[in-house]
Amino acid sequence: MLDLIVFIVTMSITPGPNTIASLANASRKGIRKGIFLNLGMFVGILLLSSLSYMLSFIIFRVLPQIEPAMQLLGALYMLYLAIMLLAKNNISLAKDTGGFKTGVVMQLANMKVMLLCLSAISSFIIPTSKSWLEGYILSLLIPIICFLTGLLWALCGQILSNAYKQHTRLFNIVFASSLIILAIKCTLRAFA
């Protein structure tokens, strides 16, 4: 479970469409008015993670032999993200953000969130869950943690943004290292 939480936090706190939109929105509208975008993102991620969990659960039950392959794909995705983090040197602010509806719709096109859901579910949740309900409850950690990291970016916006800008390389090395460790663990689990 710790690996799952580390993965979700690492993925959701690194700059991406949600964190940058949350930061920009709170900077422009303030936290009270800007929270609606974050709530919309939460609902969008909740929909994606629920759908991802249900589809993954069905696929894993019908074709149980696919589980190691999915874990390896999840590990490869984590390695890809680690490489991208190490290659990334900047952060850019979104220019236009909206409210609740924008937050929900934004998630339907957010590849980072889609892949986060699929990777977390296939690499960490389904292989360790003892029942459908336990797995689904664990999958709820995805939207909850994403919501909390989005709020962190909104609340600490400028400070967090400035710290990240000043120490991008260091932050990215730490995040990439955690992704590499998790990818190794997923690979070992796939061959166990």
Short mmCIF file of N, CA, C and O in Angstrom, two decimals, residues 6 13 18 33 39 45 64 69-73 76 82 108 116 120 123 125 136 180:
data_model
loop_
_atom_site.label_atom_id
_atom_site.label_comp_id
_atom_site.label_asym_id
_atom_site.label_seq_id
_atom_site.Cartn_x
_atom_site.Cartn_y
_atom_site.Cartn_z
N VAL A 6 3.00 6.22 -2.57
CA VAL A 6 4.18 6.91 -3.10
C VAL A 6 4.00 7.18 -4.59
O VAL A 6 4.28 8.28 -5.08
N ILE A 13 1.83 15.13 -7.72
CA ILE A 13 2.43 16.38 -7.25
C ILE A 13 3.39 16.99 -8.27
O ILE A 13 3.65 18.18 -8.24
N ASN A 18 -3.05 19.33 -14.26
CA ASN A 18 -3.86 19.63 -13.08
C ASN A 18 -3.15 20.57 -12.11
O ASN A 18 -3.76 21.53 -11.62
N LYS A 33 -12.76 31.06 -4.88
CA LYS A 33 -13.41 30.93 -6.19
C LYS A 33 -12.73 29.86 -7.04
O LYS A 33 -13.36 29.24 -7.88
N LEU A 39 -12.53 20.93 -7.50
CA LEU A 39 -13.63 19.99 -7.27
C LEU A 39 -14.02 19.30 -8.57
O LEU A 39 -14.31 18.10 -8.58
N ILE A 45 -11.46 12.86 -12.10
CA ILE A 45 -10.52 11.78 -11.77
C ILE A 45 -11.26 10.62 -11.11
O ILE A 45 -10.95 9.46 -11.35
N PRO A 64 -6.60 -13.73 -16.58
CA PRO A 64 -5.67 -13.52 -15.47
C PRO A 64 -4.20 -13.52 -15.90
O PRO A 64 -3.37 -12.89 -15.25
N ALA A 69 1.84 -8.88 -17.66
CA ALA A 69 2.09 -7.96 -18.77
C ALA A 69 1.66 -6.54 -18.41
O ALA A 69 2.37 -5.57 -18.73
N MET A 70 0.54 -6.41 -17.73
CA MET A 70 0.07 -5.08 -17.32
C MET A 70 1.02 -4.46 -16.29
O MET A 70 1.28 -3.26 -16.31
N GLN A 71 1.54 -5.30 -15.39
CA GLN A 71 2.50 -4.79 -14.41
C GLN A 71 3.77 -4.32 -15.11
O GLN A 71 4.33 -3.28 -14.76
N LEU A 72 4.21 -5.07 -16.12
CA LEU A 72 5.40 -4.64 -16.88
C LEU A 72 5.13 -3.36 -17.65
O LEU A 72 5.99 -2.48 -17.71
N LEU A 73 3.94 -3.24 -18.24
CA LEU A 73 3.59 -1.99 -18.93
C LEU A 73 3.57 -0.82 -17.95
O LEU A 73 4.05 0.27 -18.27
N LEU A 76 7.14 0.06 -17.24
CA LEU A 76 7.72 0.79 -18.37
C LEU A 76 7.23 2.24 -18.39
O LEU A 76 8.01 3.17 -18.68
N ALA A 82 10.05 8.76 -15.46
CA ALA A 82 11.31 9.12 -14.80
C ALA A 82 12.25 9.79 -15.80
O ALA A 82 12.86 10.82 -15.51
N LEU A 108 -10.96 14.29 -18.92
CA LEU A 108 -11.26 13.35 -19.99
C LEU A 108 -10.20 13.38 -21.09
O LEU A 108 -10.10 12.43 -21.87
N LEU A 116 -2.03 7.37 -15.05
CA LEU A 116 -1.88 7.22 -13.60
C LEU A 116 -2.89 6.19 -13.10
O LEU A 116 -2.54 5.27 -12.36
N ALA A 120 -1.60 2.64 -11.69
CA ALA A 120 -1.81 2.38 -10.26
C ALA A 120 -2.71 1.16 -10.06
O ALA A 120 -2.42 0.30 -9.21
N SER A 123 -0.81 -2.11 -11.56
CA SER A 123 0.46 -2.45 -10.93
C SER A 123 0.40 -2.59 -9.42
O SER A 123 1.19 -3.34 -8.83
N ILE A 125 -2.95 -2.02 -7.29
CA ILE A 125 -4.23 -2.29 -6.62
C ILE A 125 -4.74 -3.71 -6.89
O ILE A 125 -4.95 -4.48 -5.95
N TYR A 136 -11.59 -1.44 -5.10
CA TYR A 136 -12.26 -0.19 -5.46
C TYR A 136 -11.99 0.89 -4.43
O TYR A 136 -11.72 2.05 -4.78
N ILE A 180 11.59 5.10 -10.47
CA ILE A 180 12.47 4.00 -10.87
C ILE A 180 12.40 2.86 -9.84
O ILE A 180 12.29 1.69 -10.20
#
